[in-house]
Tab-separated table of C-alpha atoms and ligand atoms in Angstrom:
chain	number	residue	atom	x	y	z
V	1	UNK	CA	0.000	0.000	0.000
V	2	UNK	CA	1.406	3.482	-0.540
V	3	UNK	CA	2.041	5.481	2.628
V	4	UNK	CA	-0.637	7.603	3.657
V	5	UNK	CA	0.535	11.263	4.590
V	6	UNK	CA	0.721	12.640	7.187
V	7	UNK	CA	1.572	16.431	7.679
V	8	UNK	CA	2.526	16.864	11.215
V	9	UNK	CA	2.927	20.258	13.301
V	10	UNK	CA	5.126	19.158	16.179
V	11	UNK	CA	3.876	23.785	17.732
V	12	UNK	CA	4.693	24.557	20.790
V	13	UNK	CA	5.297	24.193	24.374
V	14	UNK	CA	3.717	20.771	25.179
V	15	UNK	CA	2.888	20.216	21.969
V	16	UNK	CA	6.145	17.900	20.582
V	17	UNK	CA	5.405	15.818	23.746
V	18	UNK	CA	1.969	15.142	22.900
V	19	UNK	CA	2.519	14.591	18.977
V	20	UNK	CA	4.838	11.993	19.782
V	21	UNK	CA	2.715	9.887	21.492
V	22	UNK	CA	0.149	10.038	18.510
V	23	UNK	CA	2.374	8.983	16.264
V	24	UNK	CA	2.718	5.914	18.563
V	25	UNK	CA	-0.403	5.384	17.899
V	26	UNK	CA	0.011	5.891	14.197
V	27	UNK	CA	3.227	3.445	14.550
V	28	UNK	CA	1.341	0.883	15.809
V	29	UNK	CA	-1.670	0.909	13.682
V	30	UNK	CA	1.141	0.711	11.047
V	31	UNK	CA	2.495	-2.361	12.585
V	32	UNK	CA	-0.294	-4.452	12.663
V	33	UNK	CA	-2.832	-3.130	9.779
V	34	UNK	CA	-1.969	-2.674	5.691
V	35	UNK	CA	-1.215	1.198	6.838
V	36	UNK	CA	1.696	2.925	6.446
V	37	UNK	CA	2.206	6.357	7.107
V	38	UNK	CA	5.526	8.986	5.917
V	39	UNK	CA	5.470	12.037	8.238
V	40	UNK	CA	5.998	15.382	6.489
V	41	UNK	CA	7.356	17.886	8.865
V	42	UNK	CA	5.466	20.739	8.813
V	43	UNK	CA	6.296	23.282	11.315
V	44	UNK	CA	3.809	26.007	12.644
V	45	UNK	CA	3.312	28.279	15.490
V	46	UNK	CA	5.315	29.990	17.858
V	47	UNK	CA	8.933	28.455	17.659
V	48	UNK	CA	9.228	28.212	13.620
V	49	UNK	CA	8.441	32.334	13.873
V	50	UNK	CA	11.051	32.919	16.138
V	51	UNK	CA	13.290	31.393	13.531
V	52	UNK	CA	12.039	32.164	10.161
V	53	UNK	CA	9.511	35.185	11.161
V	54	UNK	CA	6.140	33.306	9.856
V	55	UNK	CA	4.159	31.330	12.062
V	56	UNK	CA	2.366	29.486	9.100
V	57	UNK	CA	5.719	29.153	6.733
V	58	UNK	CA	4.254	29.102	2.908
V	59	UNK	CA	6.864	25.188	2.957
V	60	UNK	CA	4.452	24.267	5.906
V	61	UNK	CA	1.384	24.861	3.899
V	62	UNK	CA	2.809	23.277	0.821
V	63	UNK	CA	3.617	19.403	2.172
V	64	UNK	CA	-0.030	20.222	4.194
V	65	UNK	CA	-1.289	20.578	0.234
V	66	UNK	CA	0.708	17.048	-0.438
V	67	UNK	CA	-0.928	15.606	2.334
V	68	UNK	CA	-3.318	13.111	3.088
V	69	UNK	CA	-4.287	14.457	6.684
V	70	UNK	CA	-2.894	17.049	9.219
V	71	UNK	CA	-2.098	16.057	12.754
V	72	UNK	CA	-1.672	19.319	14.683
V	73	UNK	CA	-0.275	19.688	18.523
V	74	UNK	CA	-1.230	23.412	19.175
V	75	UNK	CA	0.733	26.718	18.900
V	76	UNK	CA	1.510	29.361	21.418
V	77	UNK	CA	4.099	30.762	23.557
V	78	UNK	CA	3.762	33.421	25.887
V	79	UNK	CA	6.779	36.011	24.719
V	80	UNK	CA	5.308	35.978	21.099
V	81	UNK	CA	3.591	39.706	19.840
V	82	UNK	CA	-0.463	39.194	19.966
V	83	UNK	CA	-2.281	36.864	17.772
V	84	UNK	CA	1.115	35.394	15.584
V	85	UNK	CA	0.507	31.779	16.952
V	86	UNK	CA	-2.883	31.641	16.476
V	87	UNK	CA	-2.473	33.184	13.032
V	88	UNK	CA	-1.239	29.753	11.989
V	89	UNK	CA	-4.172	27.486	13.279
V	90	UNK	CA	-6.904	30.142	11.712
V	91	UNK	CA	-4.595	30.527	8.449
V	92	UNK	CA	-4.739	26.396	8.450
V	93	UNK	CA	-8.475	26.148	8.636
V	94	UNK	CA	-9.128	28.940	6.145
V	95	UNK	CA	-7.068	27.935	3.587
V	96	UNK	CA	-8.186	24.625	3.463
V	97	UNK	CA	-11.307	25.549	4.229
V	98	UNK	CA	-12.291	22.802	7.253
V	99	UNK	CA	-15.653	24.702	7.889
V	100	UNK	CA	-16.393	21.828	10.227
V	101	UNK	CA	-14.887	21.388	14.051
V	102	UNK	CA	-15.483	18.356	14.821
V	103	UNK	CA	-15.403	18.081	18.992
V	104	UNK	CA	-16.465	14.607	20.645
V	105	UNK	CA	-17.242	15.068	24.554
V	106	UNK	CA	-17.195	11.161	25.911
V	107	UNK	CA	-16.903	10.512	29.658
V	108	UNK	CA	-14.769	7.178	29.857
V	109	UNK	CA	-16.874	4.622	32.432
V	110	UNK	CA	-13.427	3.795	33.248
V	111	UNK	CA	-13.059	7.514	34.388
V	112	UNK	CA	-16.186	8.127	35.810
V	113	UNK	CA	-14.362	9.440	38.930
V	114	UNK	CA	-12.598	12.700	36.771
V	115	UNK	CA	-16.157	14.321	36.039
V	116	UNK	CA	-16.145	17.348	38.103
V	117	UNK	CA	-20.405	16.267	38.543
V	118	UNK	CA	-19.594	12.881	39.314
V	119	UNK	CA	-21.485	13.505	42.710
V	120	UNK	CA	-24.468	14.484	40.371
V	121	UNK	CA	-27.207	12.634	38.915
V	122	UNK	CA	-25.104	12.267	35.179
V	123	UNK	CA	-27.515	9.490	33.530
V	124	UNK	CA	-26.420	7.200	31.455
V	125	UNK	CA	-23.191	9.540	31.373
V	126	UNK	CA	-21.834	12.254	28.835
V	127	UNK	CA	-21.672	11.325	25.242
V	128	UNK	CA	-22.052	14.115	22.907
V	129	UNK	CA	-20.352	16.219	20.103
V	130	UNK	CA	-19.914	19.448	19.586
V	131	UNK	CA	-20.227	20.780	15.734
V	132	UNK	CA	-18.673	24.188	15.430
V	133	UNK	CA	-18.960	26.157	12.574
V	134	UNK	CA	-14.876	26.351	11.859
V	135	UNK	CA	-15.016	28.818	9.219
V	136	UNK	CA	-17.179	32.305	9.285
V	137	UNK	CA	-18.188	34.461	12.591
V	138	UNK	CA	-15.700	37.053	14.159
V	139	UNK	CA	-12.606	34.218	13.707
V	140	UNK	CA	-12.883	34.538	9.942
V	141	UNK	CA	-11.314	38.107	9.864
V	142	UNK	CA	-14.134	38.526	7.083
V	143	UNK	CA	-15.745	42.202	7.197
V	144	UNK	CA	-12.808	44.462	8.311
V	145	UNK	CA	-11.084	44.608	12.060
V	146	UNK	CA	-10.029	48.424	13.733
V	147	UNK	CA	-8.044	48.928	16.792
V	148	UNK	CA	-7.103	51.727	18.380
V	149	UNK	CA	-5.896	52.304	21.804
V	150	UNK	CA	-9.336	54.279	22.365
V	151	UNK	CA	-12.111	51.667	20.192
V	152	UNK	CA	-11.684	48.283	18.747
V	153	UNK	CA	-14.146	46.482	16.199
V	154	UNK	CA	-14.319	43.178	14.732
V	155	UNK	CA	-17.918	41.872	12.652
V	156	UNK	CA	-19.277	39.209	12.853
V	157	UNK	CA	-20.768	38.023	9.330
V	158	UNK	CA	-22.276	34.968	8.698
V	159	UNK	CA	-23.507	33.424	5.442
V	160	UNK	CA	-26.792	31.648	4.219
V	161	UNK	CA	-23.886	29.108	2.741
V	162	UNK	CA	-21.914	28.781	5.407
V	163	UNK	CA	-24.886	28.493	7.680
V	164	UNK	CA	-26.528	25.785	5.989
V	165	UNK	CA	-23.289	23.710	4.970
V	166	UNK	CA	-22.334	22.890	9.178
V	167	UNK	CA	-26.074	22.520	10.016
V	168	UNK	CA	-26.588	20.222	7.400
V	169	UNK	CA	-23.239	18.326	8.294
V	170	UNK	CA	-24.619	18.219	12.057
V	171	UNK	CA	-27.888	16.525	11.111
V	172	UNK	CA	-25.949	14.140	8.925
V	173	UNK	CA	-23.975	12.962	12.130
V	174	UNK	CA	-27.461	12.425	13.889
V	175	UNK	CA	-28.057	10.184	11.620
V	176	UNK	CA	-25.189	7.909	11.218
V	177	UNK	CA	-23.785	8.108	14.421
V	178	UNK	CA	-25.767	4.876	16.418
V	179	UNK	CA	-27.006	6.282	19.898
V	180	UNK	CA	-27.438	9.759	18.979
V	181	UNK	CA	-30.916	10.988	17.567
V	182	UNK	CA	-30.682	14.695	18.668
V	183	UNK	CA	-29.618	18.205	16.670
V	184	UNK	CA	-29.112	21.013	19.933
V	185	UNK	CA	-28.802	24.344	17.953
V	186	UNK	CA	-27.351	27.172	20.048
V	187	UNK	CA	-27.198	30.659	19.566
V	188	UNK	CA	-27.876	34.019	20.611
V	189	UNK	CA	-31.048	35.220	18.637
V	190	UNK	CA	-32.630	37.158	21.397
V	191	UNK	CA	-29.215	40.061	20.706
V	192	UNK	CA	-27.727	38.825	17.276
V	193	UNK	CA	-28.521	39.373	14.006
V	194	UNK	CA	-26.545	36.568	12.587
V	195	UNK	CA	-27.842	34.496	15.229
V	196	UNK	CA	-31.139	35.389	13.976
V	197	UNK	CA	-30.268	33.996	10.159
V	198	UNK	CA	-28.603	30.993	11.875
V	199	UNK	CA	-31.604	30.597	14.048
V	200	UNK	CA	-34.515	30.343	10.844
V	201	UNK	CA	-31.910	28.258	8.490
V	202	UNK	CA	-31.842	25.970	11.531
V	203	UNK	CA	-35.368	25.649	11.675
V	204	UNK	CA	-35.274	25.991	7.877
V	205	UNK	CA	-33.074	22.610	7.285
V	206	UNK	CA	-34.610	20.519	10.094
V	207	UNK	CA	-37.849	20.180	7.763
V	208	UNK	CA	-35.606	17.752	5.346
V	209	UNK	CA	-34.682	15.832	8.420
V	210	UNK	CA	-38.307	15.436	9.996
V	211	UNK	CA	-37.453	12.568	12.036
V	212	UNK	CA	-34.719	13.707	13.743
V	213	UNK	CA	-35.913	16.264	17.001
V	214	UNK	CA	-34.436	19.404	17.717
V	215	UNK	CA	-34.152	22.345	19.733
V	216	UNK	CA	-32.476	25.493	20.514
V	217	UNK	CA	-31.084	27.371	23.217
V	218	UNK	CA	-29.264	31.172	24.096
V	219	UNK	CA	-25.769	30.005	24.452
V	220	UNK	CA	-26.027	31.567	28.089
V	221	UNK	CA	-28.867	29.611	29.083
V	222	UNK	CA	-26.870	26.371	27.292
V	223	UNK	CA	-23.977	27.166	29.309
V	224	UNK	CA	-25.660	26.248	32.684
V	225	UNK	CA	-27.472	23.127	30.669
V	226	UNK	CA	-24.206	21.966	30.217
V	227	UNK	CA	-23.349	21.388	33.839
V	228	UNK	CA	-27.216	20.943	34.932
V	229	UNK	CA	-28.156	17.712	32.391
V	230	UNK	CA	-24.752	17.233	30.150
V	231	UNK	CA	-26.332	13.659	29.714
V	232	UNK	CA	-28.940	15.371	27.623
V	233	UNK	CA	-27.333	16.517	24.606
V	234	UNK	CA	-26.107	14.396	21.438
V	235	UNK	CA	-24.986	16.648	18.771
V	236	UNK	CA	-24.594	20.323	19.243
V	237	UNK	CA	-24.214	22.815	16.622
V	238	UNK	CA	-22.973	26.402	16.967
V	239	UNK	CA	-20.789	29.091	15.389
V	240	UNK	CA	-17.446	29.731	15.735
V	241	UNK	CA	-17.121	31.861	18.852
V	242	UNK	CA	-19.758	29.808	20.785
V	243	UNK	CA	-18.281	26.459	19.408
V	244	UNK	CA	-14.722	27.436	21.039
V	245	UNK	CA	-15.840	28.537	24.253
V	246	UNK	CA	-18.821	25.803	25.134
V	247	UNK	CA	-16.354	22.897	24.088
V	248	UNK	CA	-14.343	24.229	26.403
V	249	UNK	CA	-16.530	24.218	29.143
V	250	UNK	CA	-18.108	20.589	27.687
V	251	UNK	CA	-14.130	19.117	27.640
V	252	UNK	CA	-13.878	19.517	31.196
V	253	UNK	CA	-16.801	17.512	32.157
V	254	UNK	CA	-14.122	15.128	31.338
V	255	UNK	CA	-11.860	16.767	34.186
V	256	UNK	CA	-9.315	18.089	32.114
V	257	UNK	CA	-9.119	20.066	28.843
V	258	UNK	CA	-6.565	17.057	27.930
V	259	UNK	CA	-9.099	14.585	27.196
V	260	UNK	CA	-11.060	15.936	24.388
V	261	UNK	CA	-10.024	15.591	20.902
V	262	UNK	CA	-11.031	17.643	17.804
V	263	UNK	CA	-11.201	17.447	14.313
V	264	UNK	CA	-11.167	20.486	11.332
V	265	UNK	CA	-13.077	18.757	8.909
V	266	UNK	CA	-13.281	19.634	5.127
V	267	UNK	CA	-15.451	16.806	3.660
V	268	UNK	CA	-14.104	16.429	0.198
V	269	UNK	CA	-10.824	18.076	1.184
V	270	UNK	CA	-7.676	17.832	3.685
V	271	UNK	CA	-9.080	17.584	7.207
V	272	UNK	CA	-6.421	18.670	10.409
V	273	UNK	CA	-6.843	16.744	13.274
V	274	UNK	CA	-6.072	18.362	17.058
V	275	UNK	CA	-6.030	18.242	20.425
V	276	UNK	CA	-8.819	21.216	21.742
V	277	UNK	CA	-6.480	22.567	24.465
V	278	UNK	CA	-3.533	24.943	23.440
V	279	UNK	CA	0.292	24.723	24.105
V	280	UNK	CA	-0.492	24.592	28.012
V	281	UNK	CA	2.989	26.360	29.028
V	282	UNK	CA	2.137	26.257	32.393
V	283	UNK	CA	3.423	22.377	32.473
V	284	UNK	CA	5.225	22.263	29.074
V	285	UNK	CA	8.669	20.391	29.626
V	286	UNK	CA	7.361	18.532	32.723
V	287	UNK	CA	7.074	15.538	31.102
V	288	UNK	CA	3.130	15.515	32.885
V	289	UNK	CA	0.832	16.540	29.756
V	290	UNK	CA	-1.808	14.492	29.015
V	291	UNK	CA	-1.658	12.954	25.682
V	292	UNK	CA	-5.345	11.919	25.437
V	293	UNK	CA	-6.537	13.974	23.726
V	294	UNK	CA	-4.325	14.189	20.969
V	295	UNK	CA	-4.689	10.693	20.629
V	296	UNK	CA	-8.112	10.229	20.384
V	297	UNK	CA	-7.419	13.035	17.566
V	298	UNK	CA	-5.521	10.149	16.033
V	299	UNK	CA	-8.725	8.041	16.374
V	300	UNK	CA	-10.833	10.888	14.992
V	301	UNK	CA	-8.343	11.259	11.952
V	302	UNK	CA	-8.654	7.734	11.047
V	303	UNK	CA	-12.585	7.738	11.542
V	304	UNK	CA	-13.096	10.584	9.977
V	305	UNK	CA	-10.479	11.005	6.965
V	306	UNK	CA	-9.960	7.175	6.520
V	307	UNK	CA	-13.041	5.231	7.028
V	308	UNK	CA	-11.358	3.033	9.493
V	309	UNK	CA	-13.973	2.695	11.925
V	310	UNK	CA	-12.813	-0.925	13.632
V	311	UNK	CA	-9.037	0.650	14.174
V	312	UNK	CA	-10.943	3.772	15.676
V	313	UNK	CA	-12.843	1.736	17.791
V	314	UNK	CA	-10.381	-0.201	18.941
V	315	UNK	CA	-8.347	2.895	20.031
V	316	UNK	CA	-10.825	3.943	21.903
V	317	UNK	CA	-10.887	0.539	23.768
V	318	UNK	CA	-7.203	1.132	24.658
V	319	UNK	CA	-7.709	4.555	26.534
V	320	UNK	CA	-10.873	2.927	27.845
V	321	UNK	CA	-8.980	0.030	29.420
V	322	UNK	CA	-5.978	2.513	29.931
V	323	UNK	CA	-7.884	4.333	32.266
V	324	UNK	CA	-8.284	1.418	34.515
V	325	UNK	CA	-4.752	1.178	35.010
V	326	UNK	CA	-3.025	4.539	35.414
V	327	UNK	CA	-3.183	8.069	34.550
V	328	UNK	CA	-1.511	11.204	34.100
V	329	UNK	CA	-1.422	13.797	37.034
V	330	UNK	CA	-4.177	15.769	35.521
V	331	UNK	CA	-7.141	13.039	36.227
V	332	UNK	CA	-5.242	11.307	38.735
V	333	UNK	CA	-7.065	8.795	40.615
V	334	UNK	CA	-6.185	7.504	44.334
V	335	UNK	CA	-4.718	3.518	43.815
V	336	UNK	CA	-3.402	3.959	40.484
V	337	UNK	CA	-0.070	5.022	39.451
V	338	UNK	CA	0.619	8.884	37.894
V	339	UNK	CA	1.821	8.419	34.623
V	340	UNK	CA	3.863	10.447	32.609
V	341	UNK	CA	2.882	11.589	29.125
V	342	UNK	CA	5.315	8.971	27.503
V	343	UNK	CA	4.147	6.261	30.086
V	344	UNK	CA	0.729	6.978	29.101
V	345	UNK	CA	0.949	6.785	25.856
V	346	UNK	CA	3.442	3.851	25.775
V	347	UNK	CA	0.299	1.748	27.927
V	348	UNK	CA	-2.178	2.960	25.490
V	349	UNK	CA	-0.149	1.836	22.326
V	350	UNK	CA	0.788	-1.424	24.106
V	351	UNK	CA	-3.146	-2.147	24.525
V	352	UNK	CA	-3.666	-1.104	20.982
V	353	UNK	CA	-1.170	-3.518	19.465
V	354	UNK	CA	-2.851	-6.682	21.694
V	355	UNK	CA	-6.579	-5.564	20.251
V	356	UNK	CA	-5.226	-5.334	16.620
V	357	UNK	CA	-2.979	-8.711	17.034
V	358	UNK	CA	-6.619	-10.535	17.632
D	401	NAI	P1	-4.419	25.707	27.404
D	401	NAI	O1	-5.458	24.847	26.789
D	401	NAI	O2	-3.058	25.624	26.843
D	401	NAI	O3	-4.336	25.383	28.978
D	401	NAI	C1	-5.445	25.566	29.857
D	401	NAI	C2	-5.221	24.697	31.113
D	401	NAI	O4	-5.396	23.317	30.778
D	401	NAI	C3	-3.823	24.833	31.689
D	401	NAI	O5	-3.881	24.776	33.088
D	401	NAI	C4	-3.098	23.613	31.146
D	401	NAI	O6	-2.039	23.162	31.969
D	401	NAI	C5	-4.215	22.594	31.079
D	401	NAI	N1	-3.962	21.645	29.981
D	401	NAI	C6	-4.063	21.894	28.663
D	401	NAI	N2	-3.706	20.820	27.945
D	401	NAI	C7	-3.378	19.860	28.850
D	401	NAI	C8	-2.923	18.511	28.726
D	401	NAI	N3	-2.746	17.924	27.533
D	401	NAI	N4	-2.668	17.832	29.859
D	401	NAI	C9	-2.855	18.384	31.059
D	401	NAI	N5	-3.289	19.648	31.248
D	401	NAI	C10	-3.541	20.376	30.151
D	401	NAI	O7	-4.977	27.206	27.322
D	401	NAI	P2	-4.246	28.594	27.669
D	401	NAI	O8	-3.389	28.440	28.875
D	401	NAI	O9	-5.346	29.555	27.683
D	401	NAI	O10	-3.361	28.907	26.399
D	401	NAI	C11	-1.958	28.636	26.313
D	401	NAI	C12	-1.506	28.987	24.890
D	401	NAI	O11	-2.117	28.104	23.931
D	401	NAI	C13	-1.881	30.398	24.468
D	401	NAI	O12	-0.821	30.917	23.700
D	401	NAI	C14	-3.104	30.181	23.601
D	401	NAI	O13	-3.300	31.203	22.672
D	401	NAI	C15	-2.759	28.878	22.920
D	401	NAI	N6	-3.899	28.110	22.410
D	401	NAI	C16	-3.687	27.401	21.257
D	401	NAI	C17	-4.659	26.597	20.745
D	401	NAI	C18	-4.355	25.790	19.542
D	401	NAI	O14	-3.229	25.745	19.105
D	401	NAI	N7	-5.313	25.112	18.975
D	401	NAI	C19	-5.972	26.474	21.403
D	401	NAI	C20	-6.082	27.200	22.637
D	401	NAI	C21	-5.071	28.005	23.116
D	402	MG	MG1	-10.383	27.113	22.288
């Protein structure tokens, strides 16, 4: 089989750590399956812009073009001028135009104990995922930004297109996705205009999809449904500024923001594939980060980009049964040993490579 390839932006602070472990997972997969992969380096973010002065370096973007699938840690340092990092994850997502951000929020039985509500009635537990709109809103630097020290603007502009592409996208995951029968809209139609638009194509596009309910809520009233009945929800869809800042708030349900991964999803282009949290610099070089999250990005990149739903599944099984047996210091549990980010992911692989042996 010709490699598959794989564009890979080792960023910042924790981020080489984390990206190493999910090409572990890659490697294994490789082992054991008619994959291979070929890494193209592709740096981004905050380091390559201290050397070269571009955090998105036009070489980057070109072996992204080559590629098969991006696998992205997350950029940021905290002596870089405003905005530079993040320049390069927003100039990613544009250019390829991944108008879809994929976030799955699933509570592990096996880590049950990490929910911050575990003390709460949580149901049958948290399963849901969160479908931001990834490429319009006040991230798109669409519609002109001022800023002076005395007034600052950005606008916020939506599209009928853009609109209706994600919300169509979200009730297609109702559908296929077994165990989830429910399209949450959120937005903030009470104030906003383009939450207004969003709000009647919502109601708009659900006619096609009769059978599958919906509803809507003010992404402030949504933000306290989120820690009131988190069991409730299956597929959310928002826009870009609400999607950022409720998956967020959803990912640590999970008990830390290193859990949940994410996928920027162009569905007949090149899709990136992420961890949600950022560079983290707080711990970086402690050898302590989680690498969860940007393994279950792995999981997400073969699901999604690949079709390969039984080596997705079984990935899953391996954190699931991972969990059981240690952790990193972030969800550390009382009995079981605190891993380290390479120990973690070395358990996880090793669990993989026994389910794909069978
Ligand atoms: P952050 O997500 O990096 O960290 C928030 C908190 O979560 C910190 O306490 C951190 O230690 C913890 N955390 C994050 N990832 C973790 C992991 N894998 N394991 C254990 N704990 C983890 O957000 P913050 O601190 O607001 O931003 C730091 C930098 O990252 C900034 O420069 C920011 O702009 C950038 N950023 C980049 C993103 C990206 O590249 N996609 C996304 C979000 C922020
Ligand atoms: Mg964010």
């Amino acid at each position: 089989m010709t490699p598959i390839k794989i564009a890979v932006v080792d960023g910042d602070g924790i981020s080489p750590a984390i990206i190493r472990e999910g090409k572990k997972i890659l490697d294994v997969v490789a082992r054991y399956t008619s994959f291979q992969f070929e890494y193209l380096d592709a740096p981004a973010g905050g380091e390559v812009y201290k050397q070269v002065g571009d955090s998105l370096p036009r070489k980057s973007l070109e072996l992204m073009e080559q590629s098969d699938a991006i696998l992205f840690g997350a950029v940021g340092l905290p002596d870089l001028p405003q905005g530079v990092a993040e320049r390069a994850i927003l100039g990613i997502r544009q250019h390829f135009d991944q108008f879809v951000n994929l976030r799955p929020i699933k509570l592990f039985n096996s880590a049950r104990d990490t929910c911050p509500l575990k003390d709460r009635f949580i149901g049958d537990g948290i399963d849901m995922i969160i479908c931001r709109e990834n490429s319009e809103g006040l991230y798109a630097k669409i519609g002109g930004i001022l800023r002076t020290d005395e007034v600052a603007t950005n606008l916020m502009v939506y599209t009928k297109k853009g609109i209706d592409r994600i919300i169509h996208h979200a009730f297609t995951i109702a559908r296929n996705t077994p165990g989830f029968t429910k399209v949450t809209s959120v937005d903030k139609a009470n104030i906003l205009a383009c939450s207004q638009l969003w709000r009647s194509r919502f109601h708009e596009i659900a006619k096609k999809y009769a059978d599958i309910p919906t509803e809507d809520f003010y992404v402030d009233a949504f933000c306290q449904w989120l820690i009131r009945k988190p069991y409730k929800c299956d597929v959310v869809v928002t826009g870009n500024l609400f999607g950022d800042i409720i998956s967020d708030e959803a990912a640590y349900l999970l008990g830390s923001l290193g859990m949940a991964p994410g996928g920027n999803i162009n569905p007949d282009g090149i899709s990136m594939y992420e961890p949600i949290h950022g560079s983290a610099p707080d711990i970086a070089g402690k050898g302590i980060a989680n690498p969860i999250g940007t393994i279950l990005a792995v999981k997400l990149m073969l699901a999604e980009t690949f079709k390969e739903m039984d080596v997705a599944a079984m990935i899953e099984q391996a954190v699931e049964e991972t969990l059981d047996e240690g952790r990193t210091v972030d969800i550390q549990k009382e009995g079981l040993p605190t891993l380290s980010t390479g120990e973690m992911g070395n358990l996880i692989a090793e669990k993989l490579g026994k389910l794909l042996k069978q």
